[in-house]
CSV table of C-alpha atoms in Angstrom, one decimal:
chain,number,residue,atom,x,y,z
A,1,UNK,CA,125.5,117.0,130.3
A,2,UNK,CA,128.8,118.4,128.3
A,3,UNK,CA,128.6,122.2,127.8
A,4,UNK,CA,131.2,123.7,125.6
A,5,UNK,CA,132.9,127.8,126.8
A,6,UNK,CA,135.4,129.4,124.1
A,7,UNK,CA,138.2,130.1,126.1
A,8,UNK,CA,138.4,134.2,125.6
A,9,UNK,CA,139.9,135.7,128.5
A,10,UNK,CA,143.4,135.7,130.3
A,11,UNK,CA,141.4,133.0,132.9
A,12,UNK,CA,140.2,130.7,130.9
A,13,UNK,CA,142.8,130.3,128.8
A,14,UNK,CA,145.1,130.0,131.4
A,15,UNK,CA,142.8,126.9,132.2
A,16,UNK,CA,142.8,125.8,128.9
A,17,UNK,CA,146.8,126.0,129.6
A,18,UNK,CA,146.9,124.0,133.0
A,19,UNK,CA,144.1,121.0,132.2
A,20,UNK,CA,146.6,118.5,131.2
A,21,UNK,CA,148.7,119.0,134.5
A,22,UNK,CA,145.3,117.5,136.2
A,23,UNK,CA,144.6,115.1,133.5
A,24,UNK,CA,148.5,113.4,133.6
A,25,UNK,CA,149.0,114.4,137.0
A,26,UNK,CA,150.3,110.7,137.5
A,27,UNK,CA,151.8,109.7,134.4
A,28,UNK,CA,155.8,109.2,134.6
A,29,UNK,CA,155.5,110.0,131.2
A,30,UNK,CA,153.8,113.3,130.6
A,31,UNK,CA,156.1,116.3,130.3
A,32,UNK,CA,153.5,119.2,131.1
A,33,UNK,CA,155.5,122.5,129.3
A,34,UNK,CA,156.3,126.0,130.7
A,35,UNK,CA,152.6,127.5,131.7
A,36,UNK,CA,154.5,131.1,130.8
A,37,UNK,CA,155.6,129.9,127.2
A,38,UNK,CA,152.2,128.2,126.4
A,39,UNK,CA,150.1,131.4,127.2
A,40,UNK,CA,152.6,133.3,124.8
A,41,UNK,CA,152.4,130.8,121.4
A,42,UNK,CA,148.0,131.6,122.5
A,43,UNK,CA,148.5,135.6,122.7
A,44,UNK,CA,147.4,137.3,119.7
A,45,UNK,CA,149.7,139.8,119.9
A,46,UNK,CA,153.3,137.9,120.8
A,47,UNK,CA,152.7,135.3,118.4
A,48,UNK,CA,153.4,136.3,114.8
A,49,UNK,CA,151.5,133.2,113.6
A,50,UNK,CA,148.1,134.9,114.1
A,51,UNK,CA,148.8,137.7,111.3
A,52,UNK,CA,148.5,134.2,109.0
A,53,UNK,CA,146.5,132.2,111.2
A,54,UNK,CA,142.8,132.6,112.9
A,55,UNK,CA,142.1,130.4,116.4
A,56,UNK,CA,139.4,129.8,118.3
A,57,UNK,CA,140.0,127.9,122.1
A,58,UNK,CA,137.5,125.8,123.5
A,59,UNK,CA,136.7,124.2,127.0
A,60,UNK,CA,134.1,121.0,127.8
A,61,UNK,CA,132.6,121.0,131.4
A,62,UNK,CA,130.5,118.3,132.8
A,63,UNK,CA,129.1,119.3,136.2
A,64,UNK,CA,130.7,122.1,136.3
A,65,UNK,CA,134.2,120.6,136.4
A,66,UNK,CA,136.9,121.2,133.5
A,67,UNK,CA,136.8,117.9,131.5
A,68,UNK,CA,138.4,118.7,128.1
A,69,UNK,CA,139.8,121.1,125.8
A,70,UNK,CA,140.3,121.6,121.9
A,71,UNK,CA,142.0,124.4,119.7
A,72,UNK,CA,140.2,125.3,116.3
A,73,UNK,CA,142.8,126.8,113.5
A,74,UNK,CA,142.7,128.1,110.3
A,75,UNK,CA,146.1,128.8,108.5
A,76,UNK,CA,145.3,131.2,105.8
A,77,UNK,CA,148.4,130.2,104.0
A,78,UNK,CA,147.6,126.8,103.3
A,79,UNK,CA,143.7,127.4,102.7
A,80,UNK,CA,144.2,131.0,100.8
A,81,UNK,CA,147.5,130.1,98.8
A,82,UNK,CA,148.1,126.3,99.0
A,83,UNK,CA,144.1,125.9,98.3
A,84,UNK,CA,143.9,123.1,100.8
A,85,UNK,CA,140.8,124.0,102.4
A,86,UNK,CA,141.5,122.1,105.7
A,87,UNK,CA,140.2,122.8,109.4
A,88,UNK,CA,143.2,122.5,111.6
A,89,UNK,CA,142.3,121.6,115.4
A,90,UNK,CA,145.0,120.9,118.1
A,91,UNK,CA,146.1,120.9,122.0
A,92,UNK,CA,142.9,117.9,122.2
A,93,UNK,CA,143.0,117.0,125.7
A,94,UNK,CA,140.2,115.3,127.2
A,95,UNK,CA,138.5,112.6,129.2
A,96,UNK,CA,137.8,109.2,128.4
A,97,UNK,CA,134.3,110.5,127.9
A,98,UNK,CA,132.8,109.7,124.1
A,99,UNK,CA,130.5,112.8,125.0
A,100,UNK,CA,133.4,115.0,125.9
A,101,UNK,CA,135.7,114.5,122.5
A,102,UNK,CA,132.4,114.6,120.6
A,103,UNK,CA,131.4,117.9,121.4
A,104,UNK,CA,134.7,119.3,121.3
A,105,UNK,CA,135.4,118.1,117.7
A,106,UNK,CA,131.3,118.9,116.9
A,107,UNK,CA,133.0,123.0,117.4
A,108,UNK,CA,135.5,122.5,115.5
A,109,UNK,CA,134.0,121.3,112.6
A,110,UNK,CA,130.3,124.1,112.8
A,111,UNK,CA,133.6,126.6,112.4
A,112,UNK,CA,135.3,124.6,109.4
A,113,UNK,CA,131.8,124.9,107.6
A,114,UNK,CA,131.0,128.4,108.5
A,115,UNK,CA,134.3,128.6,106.6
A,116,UNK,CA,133.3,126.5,103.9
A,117,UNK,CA,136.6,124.7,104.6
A,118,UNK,CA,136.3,121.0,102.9
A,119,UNK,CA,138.0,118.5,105.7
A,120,UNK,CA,139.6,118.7,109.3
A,121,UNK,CA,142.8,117.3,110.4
A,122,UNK,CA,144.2,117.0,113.6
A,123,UNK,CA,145.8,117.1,115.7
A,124,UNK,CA,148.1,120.1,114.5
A,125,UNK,CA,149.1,122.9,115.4
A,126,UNK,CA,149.8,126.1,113.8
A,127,UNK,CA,152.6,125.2,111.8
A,128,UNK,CA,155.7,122.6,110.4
A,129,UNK,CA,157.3,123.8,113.7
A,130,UNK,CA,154.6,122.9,116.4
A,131,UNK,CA,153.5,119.5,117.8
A,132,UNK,CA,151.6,117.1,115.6
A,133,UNK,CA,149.8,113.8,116.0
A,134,UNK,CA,148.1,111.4,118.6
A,135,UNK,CA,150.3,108.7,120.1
A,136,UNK,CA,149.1,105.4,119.1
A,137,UNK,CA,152.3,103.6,120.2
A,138,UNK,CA,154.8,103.9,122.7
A,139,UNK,CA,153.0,105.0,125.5
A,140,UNK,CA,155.5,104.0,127.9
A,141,UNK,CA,158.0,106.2,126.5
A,142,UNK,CA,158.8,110.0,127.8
A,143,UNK,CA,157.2,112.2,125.7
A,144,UNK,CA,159.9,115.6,124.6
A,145,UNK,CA,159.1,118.9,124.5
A,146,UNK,CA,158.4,118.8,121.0
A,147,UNK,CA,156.0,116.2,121.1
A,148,UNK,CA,152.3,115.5,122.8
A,149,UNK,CA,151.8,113.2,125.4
A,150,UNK,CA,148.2,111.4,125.9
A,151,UNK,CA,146.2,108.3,127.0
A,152,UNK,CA,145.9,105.5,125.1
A,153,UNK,CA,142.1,106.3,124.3
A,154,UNK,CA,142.5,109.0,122.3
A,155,UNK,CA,142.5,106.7,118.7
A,156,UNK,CA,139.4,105.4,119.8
A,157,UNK,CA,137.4,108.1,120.4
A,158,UNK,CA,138.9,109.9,116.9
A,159,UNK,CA,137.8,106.4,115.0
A,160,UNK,CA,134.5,105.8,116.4
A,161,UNK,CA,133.7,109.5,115.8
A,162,UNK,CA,134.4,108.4,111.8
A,163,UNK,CA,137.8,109.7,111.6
A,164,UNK,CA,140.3,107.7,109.6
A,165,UNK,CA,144.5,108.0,109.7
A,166,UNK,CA,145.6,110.6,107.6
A,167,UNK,CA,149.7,110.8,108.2
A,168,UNK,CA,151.9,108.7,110.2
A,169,UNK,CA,154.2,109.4,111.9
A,170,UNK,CA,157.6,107.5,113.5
A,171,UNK,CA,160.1,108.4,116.5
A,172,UNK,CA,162.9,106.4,116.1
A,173,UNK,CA,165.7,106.5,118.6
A,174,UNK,CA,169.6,104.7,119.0
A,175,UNK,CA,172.5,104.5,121.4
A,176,UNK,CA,175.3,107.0,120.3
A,177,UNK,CA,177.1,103.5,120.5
A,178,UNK,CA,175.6,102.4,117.0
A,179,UNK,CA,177.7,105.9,115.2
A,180,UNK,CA,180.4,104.2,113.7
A,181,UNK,CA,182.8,106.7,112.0
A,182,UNK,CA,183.9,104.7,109.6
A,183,UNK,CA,180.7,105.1,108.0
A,184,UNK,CA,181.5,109.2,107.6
A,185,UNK,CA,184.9,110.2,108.5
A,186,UNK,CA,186.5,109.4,105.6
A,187,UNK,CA,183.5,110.1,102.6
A,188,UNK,CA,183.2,113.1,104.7
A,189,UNK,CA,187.0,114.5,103.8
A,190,UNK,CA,186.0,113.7,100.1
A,191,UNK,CA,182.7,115.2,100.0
A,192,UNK,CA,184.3,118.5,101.4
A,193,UNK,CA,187.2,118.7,98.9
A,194,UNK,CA,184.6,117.3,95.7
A,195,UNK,CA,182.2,120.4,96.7
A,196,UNK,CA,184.0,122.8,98.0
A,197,UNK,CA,182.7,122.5,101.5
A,198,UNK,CA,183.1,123.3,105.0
A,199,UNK,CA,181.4,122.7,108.5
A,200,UNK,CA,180.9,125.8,110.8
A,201,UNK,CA,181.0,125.3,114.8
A,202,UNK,CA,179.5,127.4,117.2
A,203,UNK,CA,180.2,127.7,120.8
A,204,UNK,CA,178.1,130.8,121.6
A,205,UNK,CA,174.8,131.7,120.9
A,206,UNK,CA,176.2,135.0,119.2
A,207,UNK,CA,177.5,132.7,116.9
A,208,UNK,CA,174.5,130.9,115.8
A,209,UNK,CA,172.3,134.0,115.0
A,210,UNK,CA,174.3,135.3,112.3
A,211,UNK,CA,173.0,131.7,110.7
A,212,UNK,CA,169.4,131.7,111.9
A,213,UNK,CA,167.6,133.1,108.4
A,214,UNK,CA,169.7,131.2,106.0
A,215,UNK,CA,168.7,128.4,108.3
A,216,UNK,CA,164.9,129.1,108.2
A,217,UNK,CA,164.9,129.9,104.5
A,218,UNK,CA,166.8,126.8,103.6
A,219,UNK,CA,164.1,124.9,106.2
A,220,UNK,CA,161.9,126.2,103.9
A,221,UNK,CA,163.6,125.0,100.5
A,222,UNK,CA,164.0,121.3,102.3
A,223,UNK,CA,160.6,120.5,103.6
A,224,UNK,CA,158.7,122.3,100.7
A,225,UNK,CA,157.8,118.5,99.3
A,226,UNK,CA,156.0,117.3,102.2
A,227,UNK,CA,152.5,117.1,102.1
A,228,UNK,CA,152.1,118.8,105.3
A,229,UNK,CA,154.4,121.8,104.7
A,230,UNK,CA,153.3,125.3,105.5
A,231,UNK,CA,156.5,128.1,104.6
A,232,UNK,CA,157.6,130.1,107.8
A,233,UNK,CA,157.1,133.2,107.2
A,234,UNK,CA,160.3,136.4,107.7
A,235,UNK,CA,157.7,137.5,111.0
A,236,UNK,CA,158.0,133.9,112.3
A,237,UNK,CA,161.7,133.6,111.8
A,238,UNK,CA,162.3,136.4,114.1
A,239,UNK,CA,159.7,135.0,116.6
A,240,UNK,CA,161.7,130.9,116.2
A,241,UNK,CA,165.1,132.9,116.7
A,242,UNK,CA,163.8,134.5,119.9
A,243,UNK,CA,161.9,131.9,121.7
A,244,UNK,CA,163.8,128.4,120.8
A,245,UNK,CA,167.4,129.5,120.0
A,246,UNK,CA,168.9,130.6,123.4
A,247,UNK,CA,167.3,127.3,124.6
A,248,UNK,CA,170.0,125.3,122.6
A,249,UNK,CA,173.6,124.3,123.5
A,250,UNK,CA,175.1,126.5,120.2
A,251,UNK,CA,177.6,123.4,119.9
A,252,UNK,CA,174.6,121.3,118.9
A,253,UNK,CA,173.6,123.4,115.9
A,254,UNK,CA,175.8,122.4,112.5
A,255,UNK,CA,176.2,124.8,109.5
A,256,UNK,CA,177.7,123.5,106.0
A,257,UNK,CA,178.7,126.2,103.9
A,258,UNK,CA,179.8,126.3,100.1
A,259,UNK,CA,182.8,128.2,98.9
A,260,UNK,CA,180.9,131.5,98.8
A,261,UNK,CA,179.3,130.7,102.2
A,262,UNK,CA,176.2,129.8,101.6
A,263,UNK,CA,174.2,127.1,103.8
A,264,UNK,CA,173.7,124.2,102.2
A,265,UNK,CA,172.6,122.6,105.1
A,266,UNK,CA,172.3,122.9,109.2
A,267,UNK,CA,171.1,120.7,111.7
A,268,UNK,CA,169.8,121.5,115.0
A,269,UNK,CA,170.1,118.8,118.1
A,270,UNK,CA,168.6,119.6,121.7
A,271,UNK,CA,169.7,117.8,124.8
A,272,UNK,CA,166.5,116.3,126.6
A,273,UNK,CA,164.3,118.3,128.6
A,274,UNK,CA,162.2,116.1,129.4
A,275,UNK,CA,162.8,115.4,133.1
A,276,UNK,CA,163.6,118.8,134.1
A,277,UNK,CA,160.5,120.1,132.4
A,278,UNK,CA,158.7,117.3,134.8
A,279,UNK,CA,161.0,118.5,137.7
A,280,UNK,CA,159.6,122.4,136.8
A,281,UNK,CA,156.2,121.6,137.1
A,282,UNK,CA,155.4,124.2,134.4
A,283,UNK,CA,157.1,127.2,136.2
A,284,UNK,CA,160.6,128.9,135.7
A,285,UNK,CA,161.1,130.5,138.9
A,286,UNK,CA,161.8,129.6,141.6
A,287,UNK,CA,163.4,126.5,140.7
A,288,UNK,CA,162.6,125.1,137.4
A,289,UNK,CA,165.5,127.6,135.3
A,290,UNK,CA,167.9,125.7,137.2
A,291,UNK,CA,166.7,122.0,136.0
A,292,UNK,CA,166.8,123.9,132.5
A,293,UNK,CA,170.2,124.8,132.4
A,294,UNK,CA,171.4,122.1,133.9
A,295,UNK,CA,169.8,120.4,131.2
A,296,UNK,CA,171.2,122.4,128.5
A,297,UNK,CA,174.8,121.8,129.8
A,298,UNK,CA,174.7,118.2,131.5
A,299,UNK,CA,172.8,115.5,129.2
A,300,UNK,CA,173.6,112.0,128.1
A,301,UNK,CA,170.5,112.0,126.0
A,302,UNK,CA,170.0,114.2,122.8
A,303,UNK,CA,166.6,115.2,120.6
A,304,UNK,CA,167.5,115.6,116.2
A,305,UNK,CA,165.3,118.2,116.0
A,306,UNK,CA,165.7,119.1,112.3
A,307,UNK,CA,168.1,118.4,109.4
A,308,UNK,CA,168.1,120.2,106.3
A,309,UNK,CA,170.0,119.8,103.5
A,310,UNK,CA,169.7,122.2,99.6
A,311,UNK,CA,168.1,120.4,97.1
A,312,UNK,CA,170.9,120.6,94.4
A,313,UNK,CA,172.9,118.8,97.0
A,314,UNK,CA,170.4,115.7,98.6
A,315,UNK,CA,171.9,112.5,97.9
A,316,UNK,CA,175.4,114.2,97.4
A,317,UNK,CA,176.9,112.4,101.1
A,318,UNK,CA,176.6,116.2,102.5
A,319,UNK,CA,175.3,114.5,106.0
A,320,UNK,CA,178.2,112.3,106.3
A,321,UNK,CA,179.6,116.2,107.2
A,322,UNK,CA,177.1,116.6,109.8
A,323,UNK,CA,177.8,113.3,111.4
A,324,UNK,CA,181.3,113.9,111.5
A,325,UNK,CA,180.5,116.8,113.6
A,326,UNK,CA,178.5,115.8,115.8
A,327,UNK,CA,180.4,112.6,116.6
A,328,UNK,CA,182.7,114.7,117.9
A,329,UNK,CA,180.7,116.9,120.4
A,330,UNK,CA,178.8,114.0,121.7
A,331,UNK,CA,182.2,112.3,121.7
A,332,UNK,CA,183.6,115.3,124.0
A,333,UNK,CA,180.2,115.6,125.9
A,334,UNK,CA,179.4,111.8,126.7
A,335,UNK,CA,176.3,111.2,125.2
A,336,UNK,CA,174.8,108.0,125.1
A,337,UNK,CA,171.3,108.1,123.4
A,338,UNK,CA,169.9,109.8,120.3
A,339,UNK,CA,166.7,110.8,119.7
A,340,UNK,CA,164.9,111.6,116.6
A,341,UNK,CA,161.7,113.7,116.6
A,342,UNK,CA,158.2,112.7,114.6
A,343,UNK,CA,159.0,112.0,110.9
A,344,UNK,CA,156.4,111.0,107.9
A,345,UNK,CA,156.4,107.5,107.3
A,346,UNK,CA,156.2,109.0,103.6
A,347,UNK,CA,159.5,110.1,104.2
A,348,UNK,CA,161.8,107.8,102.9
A,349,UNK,CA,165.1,109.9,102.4
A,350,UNK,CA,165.4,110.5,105.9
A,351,UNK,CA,165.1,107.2,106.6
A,352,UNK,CA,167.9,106.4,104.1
A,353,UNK,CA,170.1,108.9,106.2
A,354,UNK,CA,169.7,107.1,109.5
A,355,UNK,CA,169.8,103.6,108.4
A,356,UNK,CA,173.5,102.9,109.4
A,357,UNK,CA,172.8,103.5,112.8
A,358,UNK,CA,170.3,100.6,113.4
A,359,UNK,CA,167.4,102.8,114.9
A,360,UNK,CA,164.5,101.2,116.5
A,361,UNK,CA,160.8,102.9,116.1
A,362,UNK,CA,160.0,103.2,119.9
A,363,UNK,CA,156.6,105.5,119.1
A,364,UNK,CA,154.1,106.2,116.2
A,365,UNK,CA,151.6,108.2,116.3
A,366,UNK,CA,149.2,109.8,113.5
A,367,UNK,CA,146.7,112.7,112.6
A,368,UNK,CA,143.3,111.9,111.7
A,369,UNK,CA,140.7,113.5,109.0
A,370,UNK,CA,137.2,113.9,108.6
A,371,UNK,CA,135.5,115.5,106.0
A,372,UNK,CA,133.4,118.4,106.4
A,373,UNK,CA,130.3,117.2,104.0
């Protein structure tokens, strides 16, 4: 028998927090996150997204033991002023247990109708910033901080519940051996002198902040098209800046500026985590800010987290600028492997961008709907 507890208090959610360290406790591949940052993206009143947002946690027992767990969202933003009326759910961890995933999704969907919400999607999270899908491939591949880890089961149990593939989504990956510069160095001198452009390098975190809300408001303008875009909000901007900045090297975050110095595009690049998020176990201290910074300044492999680039000036060659740039960091820093985060299959022009460099799709992974009905 499966009972399902709404995770309300500082304990249960910090067991909502901590189930997947038991569930992938020997997976090479898991990389379990910081138990401190996780409670603080939950707390009502750290994270801004809750003045746009509404959640509800929930936990599955069997026999008294901890078995699954499932958030339930509803961004107001997309149902309120993008008129999608979807139930978001996320963070769906479980069993292989048909009972188990049943009853957590059976939650999540009595809320989407007491909502009078039309379909639910997941899994999400909050935003265009936090984690998104269930890996259907590539499940012998680390997962990265930005991405969820599970088992192999997880499809199943979406499908046979009557859930059907709503995005996909590809990881692609390359050596830094596949960046040829003749592809860029030259077209990038000419794109700079045809548009009046120029590349801004950081080497402190000081430097990048001045950037940050340009940065976030040209996010914004970039990946307004998508299907799946919900705007960050000013609140949120100062929350990103805060929480994810100081985590990145400032020489992996490019700025292109116009004449007048505005951005006209930016990129953001992250060394790994991965295996000194494993090696921290979830905790900072006593040990696990020290397998973070050495991360941060000693990494062959790199993450593209985003690149953005103005509308008036897509298809223009303006990323021939970027990867100029950071050809010669990674040059300077020996990095040997790139790594590019989940991207829409939809998405074509990104694909466009990366094509010279030969990438393989290592992962896919997907979101699934049901309608409410």
């Amino acid at each position: 028998m499966v009972t399902i507890k709404e995770a309300t208090s500082k304990s249960d959610l910090k067991k909502f927090v901590k189930f997947p360290f038991s569930l992938y406790k020997d997976s090479p591949y898991w990389v379990p996150p910081i138990i401190k940052d996780e409670l603080e993206t939950f707390d009502r009143d750290k994270n801004p997204v809750f003045k746009d947002a509404d959640a509800w946690f929930f936990l599955a027992y069997k026999n008294d033991v901890l078995v699954g767990r499932v958030v339930a969202i509803i961004n107001n933003i997309e149902v309120n002023q993008q008129q999608l009326r979807k139930m978001r759910f996320g963070w769906f961890d479980f069993i292989d247990d048909p009972e188990v995933s049943e009853r957590l999704l059976e939650k999540v969907a009595e809320i989407g109708r007491n909502h009078q919400l039309d379909y639910m999607e997941g899994p999400v999270g909050f935003s265009n910033l936090d984690k998104v899908g269930v890996l259907t491939e590539g499940f012998d591949h680390i997962g990265t901080m930005i991405t969820w880890y599970n088992h192999p089961y997880y499809a199943g149990h979406l499908e046979r519940l009557g859930f059907v593939k709503e995005k996909e989504y590809l990881e692609n990956k390359f050596p830094f051996g596949n960046a040829d510069p003749a592809l860029f160095t030259r077209v990038q001198a000419l794109i700079k002198k045809r548009y009046g452009l120029r590349e801004i390098n950081c080497t402190k975190t000081s430097e990048v902040l001045p950037w940050t809300d340009q940065m976030f408001d040209l996010f914004n303008e970039t990946y307004s098209a998508l299907a799946s875009f919900v705007p960050i909000t000013d609140i949120q901007k100062a929350y990103f800046k805060k929480k994810y900045i100081s985590l990145i090297n400032p020489e992996y975050i490019k700025f292109i500026v116009d004449k007048e110095d505005k951005l006209v595009s930016f990129a953001i690049v992250m060394p790994s985590f991965s295996r000194a998020l494993q090696k921290a176990k979830g905790k900072l201290f006593p040990f696990g800010v020290f397998h973070l910074l050495r991360a941060k300044k000693h990494n062959t492999d790199v993450i593209f987290y985003l690149i953005g680039v103005h509308p008036e000036y897509q298809n223009k060659g303006v990323t021939a600028i970027v990867f100029n740039e950071y050809y010669k960091t990674f040059t300077k820093n020996g990095i040997k492997n790139c790594i590019r985060t989940p991207e829409l299959e939809e998405n074509t022009a990104i694909r466009q961008i990366w094509k010279h460099f030969n990438p393989i799709v290592h992962k896919r992974r997907r979101t699934y709907r049901k309608n409410l009905g």
